[in-house]
Coordinates of C-alpha atoms and ligand atoms in Angstrom, one line a residue:
M1 CA 108.4 121.8 115.2
R2 CA 108.1 120.3 111.7
L3 CA 108.2 116.6 111.0
R4 CA 108.1 114.7 107.7
F5 CA 107.6 111.3 106.2
A6 CA 109.5 110.9 102.9
P7 CA 108.6 107.6 101.2
S8 CA 110.3 106.5 97.9
P9 CA 107.5 105.4 95.6
T10 CA 109.2 102.2 94.4
G11 CA 106.5 99.7 95.5
F12 CA 103.8 99.2 98.1
L13 CA 103.9 100.9 101.5
H14 CA 105.9 98.5 103.7
I15 CA 104.7 97.9 107.2
G16 CA 108.0 99.2 108.6
N17 CA 107.6 102.5 106.7
A18 CA 104.0 102.7 107.7
R19 CA 105.2 102.5 111.3
T20 CA 107.6 105.4 110.6
A21 CA 104.7 107.4 109.1
I22 CA 102.3 106.6 111.9
I23 CA 104.9 107.6 114.6
N24 CA 105.7 110.9 112.8
Y25 CA 102.0 111.6 112.5
L26 CA 101.2 110.9 116.1
L27 CA 104.2 112.9 117.3
A28 CA 103.1 115.8 115.1
K29 CA 99.7 115.6 116.7
K30 CA 101.2 115.5 120.2
Y31 CA 103.5 118.4 119.7
S32 CA 101.1 120.4 117.4
A33 CA 103.8 120.2 114.8
D34 CA 103.4 120.5 111.0
F35 CA 103.6 117.2 109.2
I36 CA 105.0 117.1 105.7
L37 CA 104.8 114.4 103.1
R38 CA 107.6 114.4 100.6
I39 CA 107.9 112.0 97.7
E40 CA 111.5 110.9 97.2
D41 CA 111.3 109.7 93.6
T42 CA 114.7 110.2 92.1
D43 CA 115.3 106.5 91.6
I44 CA 113.8 107.0 88.3
D45 CA 113.9 103.4 87.2
R46 CA 112.1 102.1 90.2
S47 CA 109.8 104.9 91.0
S48 CA 106.3 105.2 89.6
R49 CA 103.2 107.4 90.0
E50 CA 101.1 104.3 90.6
S51 CA 103.3 103.4 93.6
E52 CA 103.0 107.0 94.9
E53 CA 99.2 106.9 94.6
S54 CA 99.0 103.6 96.3
I55 CA 101.2 104.9 99.2
L56 CA 99.1 108.0 99.6
H57 CA 96.0 105.8 99.5
D58 CA 97.4 103.5 102.2
L59 CA 98.4 106.4 104.4
R60 CA 94.9 107.9 104.1
W61 CA 93.3 104.6 104.8
L62 CA 95.4 104.4 108.0
G63 CA 93.9 107.7 109.0
I64 CA 97.1 109.7 108.5
S65 CA 96.8 113.2 107.2
W66 CA 99.5 115.8 106.4
N67 CA 99.6 119.6 106.3
E68 CA 101.8 119.8 103.3
G69 CA 102.5 117.4 100.5
P70 CA 102.3 116.8 96.7
D71 CA 98.5 116.7 96.9
A72 CA 97.9 119.2 99.7
G73 CA 100.4 121.8 98.5
G74 CA 102.1 124.1 100.9
N75 CA 104.6 127.0 101.1
F76 CA 107.7 124.9 100.6
G77 CA 106.9 122.8 97.6
P78 CA 107.2 121.2 95.2
Y79 CA 106.9 118.1 97.4
R80 CA 108.2 115.7 94.9
Q81 CA 111.9 115.5 94.5
S82 CA 111.7 114.9 90.7
E83 CA 110.2 118.4 90.5
R84 CA 113.0 120.1 92.4
F85 CA 116.0 119.4 90.1
D86 CA 116.7 123.1 89.5
I87 CA 117.0 123.6 93.2
Y88 CA 119.5 120.8 93.6
K89 CA 121.5 122.1 90.7
R90 CA 122.0 125.5 92.3
Y91 CA 123.5 123.7 95.4
S92 CA 125.7 121.4 93.4
D93 CA 127.0 124.4 91.4
Q94 CA 127.8 126.1 94.7
L95 CA 129.6 123.1 96.0
L96 CA 131.6 122.8 92.8
A97 CA 132.5 126.5 92.8
E98 CA 133.7 126.3 96.4
G99 CA 135.7 123.2 95.7
K100 CA 133.6 121.1 98.1
A101 CA 132.6 118.9 95.3
Y102 CA 134.2 117.9 92.1
H103 CA 133.6 116.2 88.8
C104 CA 134.6 112.5 88.7
Y105 CA 135.3 111.0 85.3
C106 CA 135.9 107.4 86.4
T107 CA 133.8 105.0 84.3
P108 CA 131.6 102.4 85.9
E109 CA 134.1 99.8 84.6
E110 CA 137.0 101.5 86.3
L111 CA 135.1 101.8 89.5
E112 CA 134.1 98.2 89.3
R113 CA 137.7 97.2 88.9
M114 CA 138.7 99.4 92.0
R115 CA 135.9 97.7 93.9
S116 CA 136.9 94.2 93.1
N117 CA 140.6 94.9 93.8
A118 CA 139.5 96.2 97.1
A119 CA 137.4 93.2 97.9
A120 CA 140.5 91.2 98.1
T121 CA 142.1 93.4 100.6
G122 CA 139.2 94.7 102.7
S123 CA 136.5 97.3 102.4
Y124 CA 136.2 99.5 99.4
E125 CA 136.6 103.3 99.5
Y126 CA 136.7 105.5 96.5
S127 CA 140.4 106.4 96.0
G128 CA 139.8 110.1 95.3
R129 CA 141.5 109.6 91.9
C130 CA 139.6 112.6 90.3
R131 CA 139.9 114.8 93.4
N132 CA 142.7 117.0 91.9
L133 CA 142.6 116.5 88.2
S134 CA 144.5 119.0 86.1
G135 CA 142.8 121.0 83.4
E136 CA 144.5 118.8 80.8
E137 CA 143.3 115.6 82.3
K138 CA 139.7 116.9 82.5
K139 CA 139.9 118.0 78.9
R140 CA 141.1 114.6 77.8
F141 CA 138.4 112.8 79.7
I142 CA 135.7 115.1 78.2
A143 CA 137.2 114.5 74.8
E144 CA 136.9 110.8 75.4
G145 CA 133.2 111.4 75.9
R146 CA 133.2 110.5 79.5
K147 CA 130.2 111.8 81.4
P148 CA 131.2 112.9 84.9
T149 CA 129.4 112.3 88.2
I150 CA 129.7 114.9 91.0
R151 CA 131.4 113.7 94.1
F152 CA 131.3 115.3 97.5
R153 CA 134.8 116.0 98.8
V154 CA 134.6 114.4 102.3
P155 CA 136.7 116.5 104.6
D156 CA 139.7 114.6 106.1
G157 CA 139.8 113.8 109.8
E158 CA 136.4 115.3 110.7
T159 CA 134.3 113.9 113.5
V160 CA 130.5 113.8 113.2
V161 CA 128.6 113.4 116.4
V162 CA 124.9 112.5 116.1
D163 CA 123.0 113.1 119.3
D164 CA 120.2 110.8 118.4
I165 CA 117.1 111.3 120.5
I166 CA 116.5 107.6 120.6
K167 CA 119.9 106.0 120.1
G168 CA 121.9 108.5 122.2
R169 CA 125.3 109.8 121.1
V170 CA 126.7 108.1 118.0
V171 CA 130.2 109.2 116.9
F172 CA 131.4 108.8 113.3
S173 CA 134.6 109.8 111.7
S174 CA 134.7 111.2 108.2
E175 CA 137.5 108.6 107.5
N176 CA 135.1 105.8 107.8
I177 CA 132.2 106.7 105.5
G178 CA 133.5 105.2 102.3
G179 CA 135.4 108.2 100.8
D180 CA 134.1 110.9 98.5
F181 CA 130.6 109.9 97.6
I182 CA 128.6 110.6 94.5
I183 CA 126.0 113.4 94.9
V184 CA 124.9 113.7 91.3
R185 CA 125.0 110.8 88.9
S186 CA 126.4 111.0 85.4
D187 CA 122.9 111.3 84.0
G188 CA 122.4 114.5 86.1
V189 CA 120.1 112.8 88.7
P190 CA 121.1 113.8 92.2
V191 CA 121.2 111.1 94.9
Y192 CA 119.2 110.7 98.1
N193 CA 121.9 111.4 100.7
Y194 CA 122.6 114.8 99.1
I195 CA 119.1 116.1 98.3
V196 CA 117.5 114.9 101.5
V197 CA 119.6 117.5 103.3
I198 CA 118.5 120.3 101.0
D199 CA 114.9 119.4 101.1
D200 CA 114.8 119.0 104.9
A201 CA 116.4 122.5 105.2
L202 CA 114.3 124.2 102.7
M203 CA 111.1 122.6 104.1
H204 CA 112.2 123.8 107.6
I205 CA 112.1 120.3 109.0
T206 CA 113.2 120.3 112.6
H207 CA 113.1 116.6 113.5
V208 CA 114.0 113.7 111.3
V209 CA 112.2 110.6 112.7
R210 CA 113.0 107.6 110.5
G211 CA 114.1 104.0 110.5
E212 CA 117.5 102.9 112.0
D213 CA 118.6 101.8 108.5
H214 CA 119.3 105.4 107.8
L215 CA 121.5 106.0 110.8
S216 CA 124.6 105.1 108.8
N217 CA 123.6 107.7 106.2
T218 CA 123.4 110.4 108.8
P219 CA 127.1 111.4 108.9
K220 CA 127.1 111.9 105.2
Q221 CA 124.0 114.1 105.4
I222 CA 125.5 116.1 108.3
L223 CA 128.7 116.7 106.3
I224 CA 126.6 118.0 103.3
A225 CA 124.7 120.3 105.6
R226 CA 127.9 121.7 107.0
A227 CA 129.3 122.2 103.6
L228 CA 126.2 124.1 102.5
S229 CA 125.9 125.9 105.8
L230 CA 122.4 124.4 106.2
P231 CA 121.1 123.7 109.7
V232 CA 121.8 120.3 111.2
L233 CA 118.6 118.8 112.4
Q234 CA 117.6 116.7 115.4
Y235 CA 117.6 113.0 114.5
A236 CA 115.6 110.1 116.0
H237 CA 116.2 106.7 114.5
L238 CA 113.5 104.2 115.2
S239 CA 114.7 100.6 115.9
L240 CA 113.9 98.3 113.0
V241 CA 110.9 96.0 112.9
M242 CA 112.1 92.4 113.0
G243 CA 110.5 89.0 112.5
N244 CA 110.6 86.6 115.5
D245 CA 114.0 85.3 114.2
R246 CA 115.4 88.8 114.8
K247 CA 115.9 89.4 111.1
K248 CA 114.6 92.4 109.3
L249 CA 110.9 91.9 108.6
S250 CA 110.4 90.5 105.2
K251 CA 108.0 88.4 103.1
R252 CA 109.5 85.3 104.7
H253 CA 107.8 86.2 107.9
G254 CA 104.4 87.0 106.6
I255 CA 102.6 89.8 104.7
T256 CA 104.5 93.0 104.8
S257 CA 102.6 95.6 102.7
V258 CA 99.8 97.7 104.1
D259 CA 97.9 97.0 100.9
M260 CA 97.9 93.2 101.7
Y261 CA 96.8 93.8 105.3
R262 CA 93.9 95.8 104.0
K263 CA 92.9 93.1 101.6
E264 CA 93.1 90.4 104.2
G265 CA 90.7 92.3 106.4
Y266 CA 92.8 94.1 108.9
L267 CA 91.3 97.3 110.2
P268 CA 93.3 100.5 110.1
E269 CA 92.6 101.1 113.8
A270 CA 94.3 97.9 114.7
L271 CA 97.4 98.5 112.5
V272 CA 97.8 102.0 113.9
N273 CA 97.4 100.8 117.5
Y274 CA 99.8 97.9 117.0
L275 CA 102.5 99.7 114.9
A276 CA 102.4 102.9 117.0
M277 CA 103.1 100.9 120.1
L278 CA 105.8 98.5 118.8
G279 CA 108.8 99.0 121.1
W280 CA 107.3 100.9 124.0
A281 CA 104.7 100.2 126.7
A282 CA 101.8 102.4 127.7
E283 CA 100.9 103.0 131.4
G284 CA 99.7 99.9 133.1
D285 CA 100.9 97.9 130.1
R286 CA 97.6 98.6 128.4
E287 CA 97.7 97.4 124.8
I288 CA 94.5 98.7 123.3
L289 CA 94.7 102.4 123.0
S290 CA 92.8 104.9 120.9
V291 CA 94.7 107.4 118.7
D292 CA 94.1 110.1 121.3
E293 CA 95.3 108.0 124.1
I294 CA 98.5 107.1 122.2
V295 CA 99.1 110.7 121.4
E296 CA 98.8 111.5 125.1
Q297 CA 101.3 108.8 126.1
I298 CA 103.8 108.6 123.2
E299 CA 107.1 110.3 123.7
L300 CA 110.0 110.4 121.3
E301 CA 112.5 109.8 124.1
K302 CA 110.7 106.7 125.3
L303 CA 110.7 104.8 122.0
A304 CA 112.8 101.7 122.3
K305 CA 116.4 101.5 121.3
S306 CA 116.3 97.8 120.7
A307 CA 114.6 95.9 117.8
A308 CA 110.9 95.7 117.8
I309 CA 109.6 92.2 117.2
F310 CA 106.6 92.0 115.0
D311 CA 104.1 89.6 116.5
F312 CA 101.6 88.6 113.9
Q313 CA 99.4 86.7 116.4
K314 CA 99.1 89.8 118.6
L315 CA 98.1 92.0 115.7
R316 CA 95.4 89.5 114.7
W317 CA 94.1 89.5 118.3
M318 CA 94.1 93.3 118.3
N319 CA 92.2 93.3 115.0
G320 CA 89.6 91.0 116.5
H321 CA 89.2 93.5 119.3
Y322 CA 88.6 96.3 116.9
I323 CA 86.1 94.2 114.9
R324 CA 84.1 93.7 118.0
A325 CA 84.3 97.4 118.8
K326 CA 82.7 98.4 115.5
S327 CA 79.0 98.7 115.0
L328 CA 77.3 96.1 112.8
E329 CA 76.4 98.9 110.3
E330 CA 80.1 99.7 110.0
L331 CA 81.1 96.1 109.6
L332 CA 78.5 95.3 106.9
P333 CA 80.1 97.2 104.0
L334 CA 83.5 95.9 105.0
M335 CA 82.4 92.3 105.2
L336 CA 80.0 92.3 102.2
P337 CA 82.8 91.8 99.6
H338 CA 84.1 88.8 101.5
I339 CA 80.6 87.3 101.9
R340 CA 80.1 87.7 98.2
G341 CA 83.5 86.2 97.7
A342 CA 82.2 83.1 99.3
G343 CA 79.7 82.8 96.5
I344 CA 76.7 84.2 98.4
D345 CA 74.2 86.4 96.6
T346 CA 73.9 89.1 99.2
D347 CA 71.4 91.1 97.2
A348 CA 68.9 88.3 97.7
I349 CA 69.2 88.5 101.5
E350 CA 67.5 91.1 103.7
Q351 CA 69.8 93.6 105.3
K352 CA 68.5 92.7 108.8
T353 CA 69.5 89.1 108.2
L354 CA 72.9 90.1 107.1
L355 CA 73.4 92.3 110.1
R356 CA 72.3 89.6 112.5
T357 CA 74.5 87.1 110.7
I358 CA 77.5 89.4 111.3
E359 CA 76.5 89.8 114.9
I360 CA 76.4 86.0 115.3
L361 CA 79.7 85.3 113.5
R362 CA 81.9 88.2 114.5
P363 CA 83.1 86.6 117.7
Y364 CA 84.8 84.1 115.4
C365 CA 86.5 86.8 113.3
E366 CA 89.9 88.1 113.9
L367 CA 90.1 89.5 110.4
I368 CA 87.3 91.0 108.4
G369 CA 88.2 88.3 105.8
D370 CA 87.5 85.5 108.3
I371 CA 83.8 86.0 107.5
R372 CA 84.4 84.5 104.1
H373 CA 84.9 81.0 105.5
L374 CA 82.1 81.4 108.1
A375 CA 79.3 83.1 106.2
G376 CA 78.3 80.0 104.2
M377 CA 77.4 78.2 107.5
L378 CA 74.4 80.6 107.9
L379 CA 73.8 82.1 104.5
A380 CA 74.6 79.6 101.8
E381 CA 71.7 77.5 100.4
I382 CA 73.8 74.5 101.1
P383 CA 77.0 75.0 103.1
E384 CA 80.3 73.3 102.4
Y385 CA 80.5 70.1 104.4
D386 CA 84.0 69.8 106.0
D387 CA 85.7 66.4 105.9
E388 CA 85.2 66.0 109.6
A389 CA 81.5 66.8 109.3
Q390 CA 81.2 64.4 106.4
T391 CA 82.9 61.6 108.4
L392 CA 80.6 62.2 111.4
L393 CA 77.5 62.3 109.2
S394 CA 78.5 59.0 107.6
T395 CA 78.4 57.1 110.9
P396 CA 75.4 54.7 111.5
E397 CA 74.2 56.7 114.6
A398 CA 74.1 59.8 112.4
A399 CA 72.0 58.0 109.9
L400 CA 69.0 57.8 112.2
L401 CA 69.4 61.4 113.3
I402 CA 69.5 62.6 109.7
K403 CA 66.4 60.6 108.9
E404 CA 64.5 61.9 111.9
S405 CA 65.6 65.5 111.3
C406 CA 64.2 65.3 107.8
N407 CA 61.0 63.9 109.2
F408 CA 60.9 66.7 111.7
F409 CA 61.4 69.5 109.2
N410 CA 59.1 68.0 106.7
H411 CA 56.3 67.6 109.1
E412 CA 56.6 69.9 112.1
P413 CA 56.0 73.5 111.0
Q414 CA 57.9 74.6 114.1
N415 CA 61.0 76.6 114.1
D416 CA 62.0 75.8 117.7
I417 CA 65.3 74.2 118.7
T418 CA 63.9 72.8 122.0
Q419 CA 61.1 71.0 120.1
L420 CA 63.6 69.7 117.6
V421 CA 65.9 68.4 120.3
T422 CA 63.1 66.7 122.2
V423 CA 61.8 65.0 119.1
L424 CA 65.3 63.8 118.1
K425 CA 66.2 62.6 121.6
A426 CA 63.0 60.5 121.7
A427 CA 63.4 59.2 118.2
T428 CA 67.1 58.3 118.3
G429 CA 67.9 57.8 121.9
L430 CA 71.0 60.0 121.4
K431 CA 71.8 62.8 123.9
G432 CA 74.5 65.3 124.8
K433 CA 77.3 65.6 122.3
H434 CA 76.2 62.4 120.5
L435 CA 73.2 64.4 119.5
F436 CA 74.5 67.9 119.2
H437 CA 77.7 67.2 117.2
P438 CA 76.0 65.4 114.3
L439 CA 73.1 67.9 114.4
R440 CA 75.5 70.8 114.1
A441 CA 77.3 69.0 111.3
L442 CA 74.0 68.4 109.5
L443 CA 72.9 72.1 109.8
T444 CA 76.2 73.9 109.3
G445 CA 78.6 71.5 107.6
K446 CA 81.1 72.2 110.5
L447 CA 81.8 70.7 113.9
K448 CA 82.3 74.1 115.5
G449 CA 80.5 77.4 115.3
P450 CA 77.8 79.6 116.8
D451 CA 75.0 78.4 119.0
L452 CA 72.6 76.1 117.1
E453 CA 69.8 78.3 118.3
H454 CA 71.3 81.2 116.3
V455 CA 72.0 78.9 113.3
I456 CA 68.3 77.9 113.2
E457 CA 67.2 81.5 113.7
I458 CA 69.0 82.6 110.5
L459 CA 68.3 79.5 108.5
G460 CA 64.6 79.5 109.3
F461 CA 62.6 76.4 109.1
E462 CA 62.9 76.1 105.4
G463 CA 66.6 76.6 105.4
C464 CA 67.0 73.8 107.9
R465 CA 64.7 71.6 105.9
K466 CA 66.8 72.0 102.7
R467 CA 70.0 71.2 104.5
A468 CA 68.6 68.1 106.2
E469 CA 67.1 67.0 102.9
Y470 CA 70.5 67.5 101.2
V471 CA 72.4 65.5 103.8
Y472 CA 69.8 62.8 103.8
Q473 CA 70.1 62.5 100.0
K474 CA 73.9 62.5 100.2
F475 CA 74.6 60.2 103.1
F476 CA 71.6 58.2 103.8
Y477 CA 69.3 57.9 100.8
S478 CA 72.2 57.0 98.5
E479 CA 73.1 54.1 100.8
Q480 CA 69.6 52.7 100.4
Q481 CA 70.0 52.5 96.7
Ligands
LIG501 N1 113.1 107.9 101.0 C1 113.8 107.4 102.2 C2 113.2 106.0 102.4 O1 112.1 105.8 101.9 C3 113.5 108.3 103.3 C4 114.7 108.4 104.2 C5 114.5 109.5 105.2 O2 113.5 109.6 105.9 O3 115.5 110.3 105.3 O4 113.7 105.2 103.1

């Protein structure tokens, strides 16, 4: 068994395509199949090497590896379509020689006219005007300087049956695929629907597992395979990934490129787990599964026929799970850039304090990037004081608490929460939430967060003193002026 993933390098790796890649990779692992990466870069205007590199980078980041590909090499390369034009030319010469394809001299303007005339009456289909040109006509067109495309002569009245492993039997008629289609453009560049067939055959692919958006291309590809006497493969079309409005997942729904997920602090383990399991359920409805467990349970036949709805909330939740499953040492390098992004000089902080901070704050992180908004609470010299915290600290009851806290930290060389609370209770008469809410606001700038005990542990006596002093200056001292 040989599987492939064939991205077009025309942008970032889309989450839907990442899912196709992940599923192919996991199936290859399950069935001990070869997994081939092929770059489909014949859309010359839109393809770029940067995009190819970023796709490969994202695939590797997801933990996907391949046996053959543009970087890995292999016996059936080159693995970039732009490097295989001579191969495609041989096949189009063959099709032309056998009369299964023909040169079409219609200009873009003429085709546009045919298309707009057809729009009035119904669906457009190429009329086949150049199907049977005489030698004279051809000469005249060439003399006019027209550059021909090559069109595939779609056989009349042929039925194409696709026994799709996921979708079941889908029957197409050659009458309904839009007429003779272009296989080589007038600039000599061959088109996807034609060369995908040649590449899959020459690369000995056995199963094509790809998005459902390609199901409608399949009859064209099968007709090409028949015309070239190439094997017809097994197809499995994965249902599309939809937003919760059942429309194809797009930027309107949220972030859609793997690159962005990485930047926001999603972990590859979470994305792989989530995307691999979109549209099917594991035994016992378990949702968190390791790659090995997914490989054990995934089955091509079991993948859902119906649309898979992308649940952003669930992915976040899953990511939180994987954050908690990592060791602190693994999290540190992932979180450091975000902590620095919050303006904290991490070089000035001991590693052991950073690790402990991560340990204290990670229950509040669903994304690695969530640490950015939290880290200041424990690590900034002075944290940001939220509006709610400021409001609370501006109340008359808080004023006394602020003053007494300053007193405590200035005079009691004691880093002990119980002591602090006892002193504050006695001095202010406040207790319960009336004491703890403003105290939390004073020490962290927020109304919610980790245990105050942990906050004080990281801040140390001096850190607490500075914050109390700052708040005193800001909310109390200034009022006295
Ligand atoms: N290059 C195509 C795409 O990115 C691949 C289609 C296929 O897998 O056949 O959609």
